[in-house]
mmCIF file with all atom_site columns, C-alpha atoms in Angstrom:
data_model
loop_
_atom_site.group_PDB
_atom_site.id
_atom_site.type_symbol
_atom_site.label_atom_id
_atom_site.label_alt_id
_atom_site.label_comp_id
_atom_site.label_asym_id
_atom_site.label_entity_id
_atom_site.label_seq_id
_atom_site.pdbx_PDB_ins_code
_atom_site.Cartn_x
_atom_site.Cartn_y
_atom_site.Cartn_z
_atom_site.occupancy
_atom_site.B_iso_or_equiv
_atom_site.pdbx_formal_charge
_atom_site.auth_seq_id
_atom_site.auth_comp_id
_atom_site.auth_asym_id
_atom_site.auth_atom_id
_atom_site.pdbx_PDB_model_num
ATOM 1  C CA . MET A 1 1  ? -13.676 11.192  8.399   1.00 88.00 ? 2  MET A CA 1
ATOM 2  C CA . ARG A 1 2  ? -14.200 7.722   6.991   1.00 91.00 ? 3  ARG A CA 1
ATOM 3  C CA . LYS A 1 3  ? -12.462 4.431   7.685   1.00 94.00 ? 4  LYS A CA 1
ATOM 4  C CA . TYR A 1 4  ? -10.399 2.898   4.895   1.00 95.00 ? 5  TYR A CA 1
ATOM 5  C CA . GLU A 1 5  ? -8.209  -0.105  4.332   1.00 95.00 ? 6  GLU A CA 1
ATOM 6  C CA . VAL A 1 6  ? -5.402  -0.280  1.788   1.00 95.00 ? 7  VAL A CA 1
ATOM 7  C CA . MET A 1 7  ? -3.378  -3.313  0.824   1.00 96.00 ? 8  MET A CA 1
ATOM 8  C CA . TYR A 1 8  ? -0.456  -2.936  -1.519  1.00 96.00 ? 9  TYR A CA 1
ATOM 9  C CA . ILE A 1 9  ? 2.266   -5.208  -2.837  1.00 95.00 ? 10 ILE A CA 1
ATOM 10 C CA . ILE A 1 10 ? 5.845   -3.956  -3.187  1.00 95.00 ? 11 ILE A CA 1
ATOM 11 C CA . ARG A 1 11 ? 8.334   -5.440  -5.663  1.00 93.00 ? 12 ARG A CA 1
ATOM 12 C CA . THR A 1 12 ? 10.938  -7.749  -4.127  1.00 91.00 ? 13 THR A CA 1
ATOM 13 C CA . ASP A 1 13 ? 13.806  -6.935  -6.477  1.00 91.00 ? 14 ASP A CA 1
ATOM 14 C CA . ILE A 1 14 ? 14.589  -3.677  -4.641  1.00 90.00 ? 15 ILE A CA 1
ATOM 15 C CA . GLU A 1 15 ? 16.684  -3.326  -1.480  1.00 91.00 ? 16 GLU A CA 1
ATOM 16 C CA . GLN A 1 16 ? 15.262  -3.497  2.047   1.00 91.00 ? 17 GLN A CA 1
ATOM 17 C CA . GLU A 1 17 ? 15.915  0.225   2.600   1.00 94.00 ? 18 GLU A CA 1
ATOM 18 C CA . ALA A 1 18 ? 13.867  1.056   -0.498  1.00 92.00 ? 19 ALA A CA 1
ATOM 19 C CA . ILE A 1 19 ? 11.015  -1.114  0.758   1.00 92.00 ? 20 ILE A CA 1
ATOM 20 C CA . GLN A 1 20 ? 11.111  0.666   4.136   1.00 94.00 ? 21 GLN A CA 1
ATOM 21 C CA . SER A 1 21 ? 11.187  4.104   2.522   1.00 93.00 ? 22 SER A CA 1
ATOM 22 C CA . THR A 1 22 ? 8.215   3.168   0.312   1.00 93.00 ? 23 THR A CA 1
ATOM 23 C CA . VAL A 1 23 ? 6.202   2.135   3.380   1.00 93.00 ? 24 VAL A CA 1
ATOM 24 C CA . GLU A 1 24 ? 7.163   5.377   5.164   1.00 94.00 ? 25 GLU A CA 1
ATOM 25 C CA . LYS A 1 25 ? 6.259   7.438   2.077   1.00 94.00 ? 26 LYS A CA 1
ATOM 26 C CA . PHE A 1 26 ? 2.692   6.091   2.025   1.00 94.00 ? 27 PHE A CA 1
ATOM 27 C CA . GLN A 1 27 ? 2.324   6.478   5.791   1.00 94.00 ? 28 GLN A CA 1
ATOM 28 C CA . GLY A 1 28 ? 3.434   10.088  5.387   1.00 94.00 ? 29 GLY A CA 1
ATOM 29 C CA . ILE A 1 29 ? 0.861   10.767  2.684   1.00 93.00 ? 30 ILE A CA 1
ATOM 30 C CA . ILE A 1 30 ? -1.888  9.627   5.043   1.00 93.00 ? 31 ILE A CA 1
ATOM 31 C CA . THR A 1 31 ? -0.678  11.397  8.194   1.00 93.00 ? 32 THR A CA 1
ATOM 32 C CA . ASN A 1 32 ? 0.548   14.636  6.567   1.00 93.00 ? 33 ASN A CA 1
ATOM 33 C CA . ASN A 1 33 ? -2.861  15.209  4.957   1.00 91.00 ? 34 ASN A CA 1
ATOM 34 C CA . GLY A 1 34 ? -4.810  14.859  8.211   1.00 90.00 ? 35 GLY A CA 1
ATOM 35 C CA . GLY A 1 35 ? -5.452  11.131  8.270   1.00 91.00 ? 36 GLY A CA 1
ATOM 36 C CA . GLU A 1 36 ? -4.837  8.804   11.196  1.00 94.00 ? 37 GLU A CA 1
ATOM 37 C CA . ILE A 1 37 ? -3.369  5.305   10.886  1.00 94.00 ? 38 ILE A CA 1
ATOM 38 C CA . THR A 1 38 ? -5.156  2.872   13.194  1.00 94.00 ? 39 THR A CA 1
ATOM 39 C CA . LYS A 1 39 ? -3.366  -0.340  12.176  1.00 94.00 ? 40 LYS A CA 1
ATOM 40 C CA . HIS A 1 40 ? -0.247  -0.966  10.124  1.00 94.00 ? 41 HIS A CA 1
ATOM 41 C CA . ASP A 1 41 ? 1.044   -4.425  9.249   1.00 94.00 ? 42 ASP A CA 1
ATOM 42 C CA . VAL A 1 42 ? 3.957   -5.300  6.980   1.00 93.00 ? 43 VAL A CA 1
ATOM 43 C CA . MET A 1 43 ? 3.061   -8.908  6.273   1.00 92.00 ? 44 MET A CA 1
ATOM 44 C CA . GLY A 1 44 ? 6.373   -9.666  4.593   1.00 89.00 ? 45 GLY A CA 1
ATOM 45 C CA . LYS A 1 45 ? 7.361   -11.477 1.441   1.00 93.00 ? 46 LYS A CA 1
ATOM 46 C CA . ARG A 1 46 ? 4.697   -13.800 0.060   1.00 94.00 ? 47 ARG A CA 1
ATOM 47 C CA . ARG A 1 47 ? 4.200   -15.791 -3.096  1.00 94.00 ? 48 ARG A CA 1
ATOM 48 C CA . LEU A 1 48 ? 1.696   -14.251 -5.524  1.00 92.00 ? 49 LEU A CA 1
ATOM 49 C CA . ALA A 1 49 ? -1.221  -16.376 -6.707  1.00 91.00 ? 50 ALA A CA 1
ATOM 50 C CA . TYR A 1 50 ? -0.251  -15.562 -10.299 1.00 92.00 ? 51 TYR A CA 1
ATOM 51 C CA . GLU A 1 51 ? 2.567   -13.729 -12.006 1.00 92.00 ? 52 GLU A CA 1
ATOM 52 C CA . ILE A 1 52 ? 2.171   -9.942  -12.148 1.00 89.00 ? 53 ILE A CA 1
ATOM 53 C CA . GLU A 1 53 ? 4.529   -7.953  -14.381 1.00 86.00 ? 54 GLU A CA 1
ATOM 54 C CA . LYS A 1 54 ? 7.079   -10.830 -14.338 1.00 90.00 ? 55 LYS A CA 1
ATOM 55 C CA . PHE A 1 55 ? 7.063   -10.961 -10.498 1.00 92.00 ? 56 PHE A CA 1
ATOM 56 C CA . ARG A 1 56 ? 6.233   -14.141 -8.592  1.00 93.00 ? 57 ARG A CA 1
ATOM 57 C CA . ASP A 1 57 ? 6.760   -12.739 -5.052  1.00 94.00 ? 58 ASP A CA 1
ATOM 58 C CA . GLY A 1 58 ? 5.878   -9.504  -3.322  1.00 94.00 ? 59 GLY A CA 1
ATOM 59 C CA . VAL A 1 59 ? 6.009   -7.739  0.042   1.00 95.00 ? 60 VAL A CA 1
ATOM 60 C CA . TYR A 1 60 ? 2.444   -7.329  1.308   1.00 96.00 ? 61 TYR A CA 1
ATOM 61 C CA . VAL A 1 61 ? 1.492   -4.290  3.409   1.00 96.00 ? 62 VAL A CA 1
ATOM 62 C CA . LEU A 1 62 ? -1.917  -3.743  5.062   1.00 95.00 ? 63 LEU A CA 1
ATOM 63 C CA . VAL A 1 63 ? -2.913  -0.345  6.491   1.00 95.00 ? 64 VAL A CA 1
ATOM 64 C CA . ASN A 1 64 ? -6.174  0.625   8.205   1.00 95.00 ? 65 ASN A CA 1
ATOM 65 C CA . PHE A 1 65 ? -6.724  4.373   8.530   1.00 94.00 ? 66 PHE A CA 1
ATOM 66 C CA . THR A 1 66 ? -9.301  7.123   8.896   1.00 95.00 ? 67 THR A CA 1
ATOM 67 C CA . ALA A 1 67 ? -9.191  10.090  6.528   1.00 93.00 ? 68 ALA A CA 1
ATOM 68 C CA . GLU A 1 68 ? -11.114 12.367  4.225   1.00 93.00 ? 69 GLU A CA 1
ATOM 69 C CA . PRO A 1 69 ? -11.816 11.182  0.655   1.00 92.00 ? 70 PRO A CA 1
ATOM 70 C CA . SER A 1 70 ? -9.296  13.694  -0.698  1.00 92.00 ? 71 SER A CA 1
ATOM 71 C CA . VAL A 1 71 ? -6.507  11.855  1.152   1.00 93.00 ? 72 VAL A CA 1
ATOM 72 C CA . VAL A 1 72 ? -7.553  8.601   -0.494  1.00 93.00 ? 73 VAL A CA 1
ATOM 73 C CA . ALA A 1 73 ? -7.502  10.259  -3.917  1.00 93.00 ? 74 ALA A CA 1
ATOM 74 C CA . GLU A 1 74 ? -3.957  11.535  -3.316  1.00 93.00 ? 75 GLU A CA 1
ATOM 75 C CA . LEU A 1 75 ? -2.830  8.130   -2.007  1.00 94.00 ? 76 LEU A CA 1
ATOM 76 C CA . GLU A 1 76 ? -4.241  6.410   -5.082  1.00 94.00 ? 77 GLU A CA 1
ATOM 77 C CA . ARG A 1 77 ? -2.625  8.950   -7.406  1.00 95.00 ? 78 ARG A CA 1
ATOM 78 C CA . VAL A 1 78 ? 0.821   8.368   -5.898  1.00 95.00 ? 79 VAL A CA 1
ATOM 79 C CA . MET A 1 79 ? 0.425   4.569   -5.824  1.00 94.00 ? 80 MET A CA 1
ATOM 80 C CA . LYS A 1 80 ? -0.526  4.585   -9.486  1.00 95.00 ? 81 LYS A CA 1
ATOM 81 C CA . ILE A 1 81 ? 2.717   6.270   -10.536 1.00 94.00 ? 82 ILE A CA 1
ATOM 82 C CA . SER A 1 82 ? 5.079   4.497   -8.097  1.00 92.00 ? 83 SER A CA 1
ATOM 83 C CA . ASP A 1 83 ? 7.372   1.987   -9.746  1.00 91.00 ? 84 ASP A CA 1
ATOM 84 C CA . GLU A 1 84 ? 7.794   0.054   -6.474  1.00 92.00 ? 85 GLU A CA 1
ATOM 85 C CA . ILE A 1 85 ? 4.111   -0.936  -6.269  1.00 94.00 ? 86 ILE A CA 1
ATOM 86 C CA . ILE A 1 86 ? 2.939   -4.014  -8.177  1.00 94.00 ? 87 ILE A CA 1
ATOM 87 C CA . ARG A 1 87 ? -0.723  -3.873  -7.097  1.00 95.00 ? 88 ARG A CA 1
ATOM 88 C CA . TYR A 1 88 ? -2.862  -1.944  -4.612  1.00 96.00 ? 89 TYR A CA 1
ATOM 89 C CA . LEU A 1 89 ? -6.465  -1.923  -3.447  1.00 96.00 ? 90 LEU A CA 1
ATOM 90 C CA . ILE A 1 90 ? -8.133  0.768   -1.356  1.00 94.00 ? 91 ILE A CA 1
ATOM 91 C CA . THR A 1 91 ? -11.515 -0.065  0.167   1.00 95.00 ? 92 THR A CA 1
ATOM 92 C CA . GLN A 1 92 ? -13.831 1.771   2.509   1.00 92.00 ? 93 GLN A CA 1
ATOM 93 C CA . ASP A 1 93 ? -14.223 -0.122  5.783   1.00 83.00 ? 94 ASP A CA 1
ATOM 94 C CA . VAL A 1 94 ? -17.953 -0.326  6.465   1.00 79.00 ? 95 VAL A CA 1
ATOM 95 C CA . THR A 1 95 ? -17.755 -2.564  9.549   1.00 71.00 ? 96 THR A CA 1
ATOM 96 C CA . ALA A 1 96 ? -18.593 -1.017  12.905  1.00 55.00 ? 97 ALA A CA 1
#
């Protein structure tokens, strides 16, 4: 199992319940496929450095987790097709 970090930005024009369900959906993808979440931080609404798809603000979420590479591939696949996600970045955590 490898350590990973994912940061994603959720659109702000959806309701709070939809934001919460999006966060829970991605947590479920990690945990249901054998991964373990070590740190989860919903950083809240922040101003974007530049406009992305007509959005100037977004809800930032940072998740540190350990999982197999297949879990990361599934997570990336779902993030790619989710309408709620503006941007995402998954990196392998090589510290420690």
